[in-house]
JSON list of C-alpha atoms in Angstrom, two decimals:
[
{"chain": "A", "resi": 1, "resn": "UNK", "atom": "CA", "xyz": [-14.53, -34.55, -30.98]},
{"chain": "A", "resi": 2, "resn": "UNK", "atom": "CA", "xyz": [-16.46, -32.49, -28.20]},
{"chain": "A", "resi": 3, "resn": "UNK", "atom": "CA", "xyz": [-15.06, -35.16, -25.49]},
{"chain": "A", "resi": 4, "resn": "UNK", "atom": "CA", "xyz": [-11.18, -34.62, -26.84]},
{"chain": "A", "resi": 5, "resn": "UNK", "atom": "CA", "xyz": [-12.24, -30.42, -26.84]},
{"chain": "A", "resi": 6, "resn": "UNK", "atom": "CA", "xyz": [-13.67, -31.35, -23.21]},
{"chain": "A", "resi": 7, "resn": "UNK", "atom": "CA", "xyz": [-10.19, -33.12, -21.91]},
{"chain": "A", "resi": 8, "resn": "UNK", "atom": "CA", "xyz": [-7.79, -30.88, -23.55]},
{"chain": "A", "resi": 9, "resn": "UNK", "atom": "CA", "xyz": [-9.55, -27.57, -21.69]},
{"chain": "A", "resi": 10, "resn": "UNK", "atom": "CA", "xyz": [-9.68, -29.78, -18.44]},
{"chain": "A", "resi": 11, "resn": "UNK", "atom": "CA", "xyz": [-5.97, -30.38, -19.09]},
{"chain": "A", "resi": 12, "resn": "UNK", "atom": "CA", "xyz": [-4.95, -26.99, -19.35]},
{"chain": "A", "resi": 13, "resn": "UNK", "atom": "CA", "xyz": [-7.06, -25.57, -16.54]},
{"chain": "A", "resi": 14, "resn": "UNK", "atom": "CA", "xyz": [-5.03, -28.37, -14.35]},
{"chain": "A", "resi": 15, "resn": "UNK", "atom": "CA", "xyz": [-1.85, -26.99, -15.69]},
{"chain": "A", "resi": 16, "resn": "UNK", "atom": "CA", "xyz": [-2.86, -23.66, -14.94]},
{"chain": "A", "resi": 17, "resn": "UNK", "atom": "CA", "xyz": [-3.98, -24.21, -11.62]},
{"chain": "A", "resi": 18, "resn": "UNK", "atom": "CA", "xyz": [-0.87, -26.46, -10.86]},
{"chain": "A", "resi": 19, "resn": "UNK", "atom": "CA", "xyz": [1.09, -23.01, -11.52]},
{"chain": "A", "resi": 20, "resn": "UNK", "atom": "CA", "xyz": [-0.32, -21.00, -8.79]},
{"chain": "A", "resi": 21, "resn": "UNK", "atom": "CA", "xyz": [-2.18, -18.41, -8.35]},
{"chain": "A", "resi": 22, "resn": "UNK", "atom": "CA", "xyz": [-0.90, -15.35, -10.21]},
{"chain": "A", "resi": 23, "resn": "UNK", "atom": "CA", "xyz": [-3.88, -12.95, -10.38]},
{"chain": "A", "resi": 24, "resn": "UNK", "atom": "CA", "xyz": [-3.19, -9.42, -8.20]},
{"chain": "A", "resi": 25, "resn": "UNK", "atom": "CA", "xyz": [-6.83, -9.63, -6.58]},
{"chain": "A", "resi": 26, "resn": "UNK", "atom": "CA", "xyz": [-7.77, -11.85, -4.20]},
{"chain": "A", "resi": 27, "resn": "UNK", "atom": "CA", "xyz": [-10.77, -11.86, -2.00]},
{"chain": "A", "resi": 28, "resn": "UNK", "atom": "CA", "xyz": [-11.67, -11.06, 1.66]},
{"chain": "A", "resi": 29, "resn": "UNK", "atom": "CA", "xyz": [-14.02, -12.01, 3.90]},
{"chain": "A", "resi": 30, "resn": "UNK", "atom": "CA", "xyz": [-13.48, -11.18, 6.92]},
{"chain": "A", "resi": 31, "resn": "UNK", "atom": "CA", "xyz": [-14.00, -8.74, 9.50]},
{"chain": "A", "resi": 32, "resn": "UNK", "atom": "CA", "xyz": [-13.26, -4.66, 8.27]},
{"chain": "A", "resi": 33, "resn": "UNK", "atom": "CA", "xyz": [-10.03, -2.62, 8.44]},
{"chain": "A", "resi": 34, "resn": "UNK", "atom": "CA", "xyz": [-11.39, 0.27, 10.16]},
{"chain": "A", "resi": 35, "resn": "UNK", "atom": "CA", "xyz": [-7.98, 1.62, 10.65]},
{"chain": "A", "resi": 36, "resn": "UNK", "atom": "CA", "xyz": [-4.40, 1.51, 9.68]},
{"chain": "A", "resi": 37, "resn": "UNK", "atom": "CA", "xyz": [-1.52, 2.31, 11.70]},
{"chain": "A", "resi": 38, "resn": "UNK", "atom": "CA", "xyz": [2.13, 3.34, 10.88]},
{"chain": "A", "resi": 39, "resn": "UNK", "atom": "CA", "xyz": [4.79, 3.67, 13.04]},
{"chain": "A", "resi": 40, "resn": "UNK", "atom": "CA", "xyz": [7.89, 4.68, 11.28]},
{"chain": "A", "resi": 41, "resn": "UNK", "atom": "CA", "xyz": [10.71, 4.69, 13.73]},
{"chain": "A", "resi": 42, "resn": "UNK", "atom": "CA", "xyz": [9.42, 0.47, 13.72]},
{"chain": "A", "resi": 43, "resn": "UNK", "atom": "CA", "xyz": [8.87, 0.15, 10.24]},
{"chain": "A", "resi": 44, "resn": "UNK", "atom": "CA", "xyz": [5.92, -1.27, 11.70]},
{"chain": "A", "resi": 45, "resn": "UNK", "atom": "CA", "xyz": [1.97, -1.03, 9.67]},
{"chain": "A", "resi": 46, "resn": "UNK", "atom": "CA", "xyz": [-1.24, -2.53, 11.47]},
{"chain": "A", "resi": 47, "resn": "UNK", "atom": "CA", "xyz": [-4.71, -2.90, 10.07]},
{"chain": "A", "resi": 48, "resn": "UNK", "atom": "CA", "xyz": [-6.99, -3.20, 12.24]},
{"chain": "A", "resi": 49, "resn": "UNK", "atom": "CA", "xyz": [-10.76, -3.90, 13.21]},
{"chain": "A", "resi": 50, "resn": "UNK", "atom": "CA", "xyz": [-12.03, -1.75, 15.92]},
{"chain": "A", "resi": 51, "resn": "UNK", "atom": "CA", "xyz": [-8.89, -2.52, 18.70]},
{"chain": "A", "resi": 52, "resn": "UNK", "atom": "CA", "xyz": [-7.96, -5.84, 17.00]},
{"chain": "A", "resi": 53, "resn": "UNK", "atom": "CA", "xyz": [-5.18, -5.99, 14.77]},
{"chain": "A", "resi": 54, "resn": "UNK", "atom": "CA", "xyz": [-6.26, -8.34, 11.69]},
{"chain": "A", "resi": 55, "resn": "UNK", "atom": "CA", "xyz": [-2.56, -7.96, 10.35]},
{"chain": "A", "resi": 56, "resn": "UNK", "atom": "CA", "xyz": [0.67, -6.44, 11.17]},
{"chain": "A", "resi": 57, "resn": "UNK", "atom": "CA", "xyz": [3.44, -5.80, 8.06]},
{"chain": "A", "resi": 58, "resn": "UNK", "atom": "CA", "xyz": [6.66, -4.81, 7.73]},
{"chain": "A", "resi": 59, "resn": "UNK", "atom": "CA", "xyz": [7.52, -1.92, 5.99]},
{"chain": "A", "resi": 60, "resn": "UNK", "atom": "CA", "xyz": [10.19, 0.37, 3.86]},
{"chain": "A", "resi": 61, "resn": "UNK", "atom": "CA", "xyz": [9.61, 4.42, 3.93]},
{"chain": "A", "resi": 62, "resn": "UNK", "atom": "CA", "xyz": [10.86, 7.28, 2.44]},
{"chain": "A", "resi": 63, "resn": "UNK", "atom": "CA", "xyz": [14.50, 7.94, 1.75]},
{"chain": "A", "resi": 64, "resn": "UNK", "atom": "CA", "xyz": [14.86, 10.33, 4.72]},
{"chain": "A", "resi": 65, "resn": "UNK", "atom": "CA", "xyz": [12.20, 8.54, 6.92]},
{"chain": "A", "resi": 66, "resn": "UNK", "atom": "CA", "xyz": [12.59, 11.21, 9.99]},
{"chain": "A", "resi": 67, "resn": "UNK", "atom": "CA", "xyz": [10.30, 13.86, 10.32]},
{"chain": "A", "resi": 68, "resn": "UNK", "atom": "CA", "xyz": [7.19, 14.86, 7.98]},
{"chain": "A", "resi": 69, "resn": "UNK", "atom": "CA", "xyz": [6.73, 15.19, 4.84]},
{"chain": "A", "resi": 70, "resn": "UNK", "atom": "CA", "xyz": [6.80, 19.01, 4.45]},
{"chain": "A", "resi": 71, "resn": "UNK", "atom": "CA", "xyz": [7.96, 19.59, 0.49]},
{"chain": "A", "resi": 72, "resn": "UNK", "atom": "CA", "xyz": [8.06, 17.77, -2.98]},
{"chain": "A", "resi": 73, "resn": "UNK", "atom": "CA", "xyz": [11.28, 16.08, -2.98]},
{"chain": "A", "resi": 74, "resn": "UNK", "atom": "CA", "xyz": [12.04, 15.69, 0.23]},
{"chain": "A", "resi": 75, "resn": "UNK", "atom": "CA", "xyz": [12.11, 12.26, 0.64]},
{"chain": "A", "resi": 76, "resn": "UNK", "atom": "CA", "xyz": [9.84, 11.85, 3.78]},
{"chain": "A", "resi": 77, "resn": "UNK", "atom": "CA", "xyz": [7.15, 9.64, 4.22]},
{"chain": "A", "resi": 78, "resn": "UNK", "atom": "CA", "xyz": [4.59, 12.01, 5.80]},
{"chain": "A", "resi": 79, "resn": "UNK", "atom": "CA", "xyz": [3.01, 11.96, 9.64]},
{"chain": "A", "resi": 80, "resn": "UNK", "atom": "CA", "xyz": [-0.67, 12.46, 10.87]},
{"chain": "A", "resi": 81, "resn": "UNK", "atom": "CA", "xyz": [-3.99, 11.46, 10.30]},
{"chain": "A", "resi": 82, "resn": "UNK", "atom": "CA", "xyz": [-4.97, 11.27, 6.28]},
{"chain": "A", "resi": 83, "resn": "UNK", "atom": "CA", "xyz": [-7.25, 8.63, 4.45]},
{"chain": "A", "resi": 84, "resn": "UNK", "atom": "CA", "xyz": [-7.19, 6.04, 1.65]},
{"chain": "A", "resi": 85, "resn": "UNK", "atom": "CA", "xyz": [-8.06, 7.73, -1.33]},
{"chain": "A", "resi": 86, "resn": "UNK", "atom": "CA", "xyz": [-7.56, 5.96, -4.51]},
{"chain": "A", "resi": 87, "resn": "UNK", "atom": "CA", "xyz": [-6.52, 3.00, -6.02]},
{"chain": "A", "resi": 88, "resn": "UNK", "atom": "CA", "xyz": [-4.22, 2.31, -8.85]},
{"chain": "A", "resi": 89, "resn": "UNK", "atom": "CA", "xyz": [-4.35, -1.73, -10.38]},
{"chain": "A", "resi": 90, "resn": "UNK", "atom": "CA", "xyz": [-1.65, -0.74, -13.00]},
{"chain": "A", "resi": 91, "resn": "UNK", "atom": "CA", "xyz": [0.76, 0.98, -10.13]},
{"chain": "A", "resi": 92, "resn": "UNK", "atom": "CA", "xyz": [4.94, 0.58, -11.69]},
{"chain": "A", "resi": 93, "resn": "UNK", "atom": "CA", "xyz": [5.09, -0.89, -8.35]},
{"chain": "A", "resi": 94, "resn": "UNK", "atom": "CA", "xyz": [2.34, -3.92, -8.61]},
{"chain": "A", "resi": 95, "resn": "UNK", "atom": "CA", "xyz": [-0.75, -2.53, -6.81]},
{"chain": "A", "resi": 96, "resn": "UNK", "atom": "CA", "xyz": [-1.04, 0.79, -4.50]},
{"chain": "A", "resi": 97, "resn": "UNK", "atom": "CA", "xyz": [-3.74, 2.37, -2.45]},
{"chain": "A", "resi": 98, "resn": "UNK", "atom": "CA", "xyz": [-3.27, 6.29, -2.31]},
{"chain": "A", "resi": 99, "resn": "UNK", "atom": "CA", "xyz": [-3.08, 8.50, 0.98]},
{"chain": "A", "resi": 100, "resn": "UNK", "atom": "CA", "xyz": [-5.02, 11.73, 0.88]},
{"chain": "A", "resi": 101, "resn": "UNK", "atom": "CA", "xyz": [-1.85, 13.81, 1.46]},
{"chain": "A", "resi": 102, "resn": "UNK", "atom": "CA", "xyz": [-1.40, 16.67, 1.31]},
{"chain": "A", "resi": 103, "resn": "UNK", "atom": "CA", "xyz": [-3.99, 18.06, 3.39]},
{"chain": "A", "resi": 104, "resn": "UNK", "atom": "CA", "xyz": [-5.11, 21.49, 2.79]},
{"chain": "A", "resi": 105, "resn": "UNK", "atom": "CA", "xyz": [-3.00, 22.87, 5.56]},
{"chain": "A", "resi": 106, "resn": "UNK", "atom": "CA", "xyz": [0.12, 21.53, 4.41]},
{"chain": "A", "resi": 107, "resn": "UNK", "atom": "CA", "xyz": [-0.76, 22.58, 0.81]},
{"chain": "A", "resi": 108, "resn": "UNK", "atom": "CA", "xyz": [-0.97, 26.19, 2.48]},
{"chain": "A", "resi": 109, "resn": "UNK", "atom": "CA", "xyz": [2.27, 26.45, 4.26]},
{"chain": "A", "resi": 110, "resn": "UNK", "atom": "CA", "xyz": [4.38, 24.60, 1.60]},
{"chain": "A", "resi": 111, "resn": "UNK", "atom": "CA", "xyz": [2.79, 27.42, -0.60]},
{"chain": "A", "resi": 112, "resn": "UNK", "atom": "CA", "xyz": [3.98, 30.34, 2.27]},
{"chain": "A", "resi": 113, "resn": "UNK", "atom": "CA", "xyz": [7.30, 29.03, 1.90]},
{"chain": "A", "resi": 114, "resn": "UNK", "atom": "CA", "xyz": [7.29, 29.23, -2.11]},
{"chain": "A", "resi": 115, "resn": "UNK", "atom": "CA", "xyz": [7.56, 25.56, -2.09]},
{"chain": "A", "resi": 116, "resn": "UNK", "atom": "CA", "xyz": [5.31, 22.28, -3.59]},
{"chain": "A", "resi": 117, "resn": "UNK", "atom": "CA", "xyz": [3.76, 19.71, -0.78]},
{"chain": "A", "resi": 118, "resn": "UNK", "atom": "CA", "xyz": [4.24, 17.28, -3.26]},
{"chain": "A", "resi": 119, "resn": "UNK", "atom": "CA", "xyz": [1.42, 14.42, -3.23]},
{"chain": "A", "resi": 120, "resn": "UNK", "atom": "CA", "xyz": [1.44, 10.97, -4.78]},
{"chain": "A", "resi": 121, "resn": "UNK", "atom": "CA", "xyz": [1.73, 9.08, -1.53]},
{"chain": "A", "resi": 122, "resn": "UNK", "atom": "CA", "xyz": [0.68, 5.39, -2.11]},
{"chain": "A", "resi": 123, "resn": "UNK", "atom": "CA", "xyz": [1.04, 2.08, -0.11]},
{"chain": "A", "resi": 124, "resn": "UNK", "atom": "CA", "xyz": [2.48, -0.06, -3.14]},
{"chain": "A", "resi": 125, "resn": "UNK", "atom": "CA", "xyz": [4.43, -2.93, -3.29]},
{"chain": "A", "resi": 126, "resn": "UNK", "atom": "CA", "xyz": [8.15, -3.41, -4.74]},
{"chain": "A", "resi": 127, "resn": "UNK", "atom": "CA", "xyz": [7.12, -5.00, -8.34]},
{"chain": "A", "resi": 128, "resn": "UNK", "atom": "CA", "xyz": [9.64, -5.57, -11.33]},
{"chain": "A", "resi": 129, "resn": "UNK", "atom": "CA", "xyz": [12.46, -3.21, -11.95]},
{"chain": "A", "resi": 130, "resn": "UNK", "atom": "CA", "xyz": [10.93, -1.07, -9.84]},
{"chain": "A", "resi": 131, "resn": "UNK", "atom": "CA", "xyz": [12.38, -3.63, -6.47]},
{"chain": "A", "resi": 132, "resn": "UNK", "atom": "CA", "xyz": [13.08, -1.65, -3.68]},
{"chain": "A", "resi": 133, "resn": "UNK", "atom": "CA", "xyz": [17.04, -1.86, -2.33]},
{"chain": "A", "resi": 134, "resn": "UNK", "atom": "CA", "xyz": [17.95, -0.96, 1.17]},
{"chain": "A", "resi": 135, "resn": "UNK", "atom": "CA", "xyz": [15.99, -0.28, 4.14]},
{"chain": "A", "resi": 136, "resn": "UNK", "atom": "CA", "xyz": [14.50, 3.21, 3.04]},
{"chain": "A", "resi": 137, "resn": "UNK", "atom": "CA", "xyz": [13.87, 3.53, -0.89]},
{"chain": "A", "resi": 138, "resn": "UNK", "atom": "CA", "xyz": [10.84, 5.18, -1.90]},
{"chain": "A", "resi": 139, "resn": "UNK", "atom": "CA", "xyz": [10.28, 8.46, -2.25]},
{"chain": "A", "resi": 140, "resn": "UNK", "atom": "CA", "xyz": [8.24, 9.39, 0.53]},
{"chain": "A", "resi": 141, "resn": "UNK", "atom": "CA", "xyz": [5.77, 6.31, -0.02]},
{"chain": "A", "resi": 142, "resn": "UNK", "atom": "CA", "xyz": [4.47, 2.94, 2.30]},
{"chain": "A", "resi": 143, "resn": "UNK", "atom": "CA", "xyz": [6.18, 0.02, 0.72]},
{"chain": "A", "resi": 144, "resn": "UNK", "atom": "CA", "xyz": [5.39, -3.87, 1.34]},
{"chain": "A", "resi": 145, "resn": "UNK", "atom": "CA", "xyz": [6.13, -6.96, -0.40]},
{"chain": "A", "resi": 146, "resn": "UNK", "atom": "CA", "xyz": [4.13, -7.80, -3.35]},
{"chain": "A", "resi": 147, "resn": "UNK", "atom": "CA", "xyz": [2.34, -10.98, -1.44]},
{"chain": "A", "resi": 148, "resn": "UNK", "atom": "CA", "xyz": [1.25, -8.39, 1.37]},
{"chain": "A", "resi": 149, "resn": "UNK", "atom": "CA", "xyz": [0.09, -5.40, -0.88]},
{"chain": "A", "resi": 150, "resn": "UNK", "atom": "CA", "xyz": [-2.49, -7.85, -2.43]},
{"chain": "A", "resi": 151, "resn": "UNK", "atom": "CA", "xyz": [-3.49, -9.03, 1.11]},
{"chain": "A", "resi": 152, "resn": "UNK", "atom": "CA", "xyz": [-3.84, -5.10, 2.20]},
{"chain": "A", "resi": 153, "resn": "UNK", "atom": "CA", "xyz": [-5.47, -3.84, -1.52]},
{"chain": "A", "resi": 154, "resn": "UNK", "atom": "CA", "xyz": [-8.27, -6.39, -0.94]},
{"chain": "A", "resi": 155, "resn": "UNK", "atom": "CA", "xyz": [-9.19, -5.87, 2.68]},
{"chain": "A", "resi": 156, "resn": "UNK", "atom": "CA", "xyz": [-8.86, -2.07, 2.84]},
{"chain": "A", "resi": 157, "resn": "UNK", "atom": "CA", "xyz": [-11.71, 0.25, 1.31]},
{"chain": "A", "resi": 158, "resn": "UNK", "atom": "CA", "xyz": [-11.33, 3.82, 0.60]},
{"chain": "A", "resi": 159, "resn": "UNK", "atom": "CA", "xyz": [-12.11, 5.80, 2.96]},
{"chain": "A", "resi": 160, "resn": "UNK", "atom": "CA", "xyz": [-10.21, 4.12, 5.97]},
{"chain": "A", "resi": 161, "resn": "UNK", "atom": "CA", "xyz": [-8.38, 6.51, 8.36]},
{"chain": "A", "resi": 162, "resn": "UNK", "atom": "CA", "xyz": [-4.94, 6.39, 8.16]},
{"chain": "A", "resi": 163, "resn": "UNK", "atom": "CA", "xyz": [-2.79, 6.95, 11.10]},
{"chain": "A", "resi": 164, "resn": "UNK", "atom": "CA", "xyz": [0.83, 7.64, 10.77]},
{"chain": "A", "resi": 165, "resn": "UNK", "atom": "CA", "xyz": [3.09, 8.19, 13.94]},
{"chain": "A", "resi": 166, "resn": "UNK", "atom": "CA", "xyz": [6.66, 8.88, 14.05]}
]
């Protein structure tokens, strides 16, 4: 009995593993993302590790991708120097790592102008229904394919400066 409980459990853990991998974490080991950079007129994202780039993606912005992000709604993804902030396992679109806009500043002159910042600015990935069409789709967000946003979700730590040019 215990050796037919042993081979079916063996069995199954071969199926399983003949399947793939389908968990969203992953590890890393290697050397630390102690930056990011965006450049948005390349659709262009580097990590990288002192002056070395570990890993270069690309990448799908905001709706209306020129300019900053000044206002809720405005469908840019914004420009300048902000940090990762947050994580969110459960994200609608697979797995995102937040950016810490809006910065004070911006929260102030949105506000002079009667207006929202907005916020909510994630790296994510394009999961389920929520698949991104076009060049340009999100809202004023970072968006990679799934594969990449778990490569990116375990290597980056919060806290990482977050450079993004025009």
């Amino acid at each position: 009995m215990n050796r037919r409980n042993f081979l079916l459990g063996a069995s199954a853990l071969a199926v399983l593993a003949a399947c793939g991998d389908s968990s969203k974490f992953i590890a890393y080991n290697g050397p630390p993302v102690t930056q990011i950079q965006i450049f948005k007129s390349k659709r262009m994202m580097y990590l990288l590790s002192g002056d070395e780039v570990l890993k270069s993606y690309d990448i799908a912005l905001g709706g209306d991708p020129v300019g900053p992000k000044q206002f809720e709604g405005d469908g840019k993804t914004p420009e300048g120097l902000y940090y990762i902030n947050r994580r969110n396992p459960n994200s609608a679109y697979y797995l995102s790592i937040g950016i810490s806009y809006p910065t004070p500043q911006q929260v102030a002159y949105a506000d002079s102008l009667g207006k929202k910042a907005g916020g909510d600015i994630f790296i994510h990935g394009r999961d389920g229904k929520n698949k991104g069409k076009g060049r340009d789709w999100t809202a004023g967000c970072i968006a990679v394919k799934d594969k990449e946003i778990r490569e990116i979700y375990a290597m980056v730590r919060d806290g990482t400066p977050i450079f993004i040019f025009p």
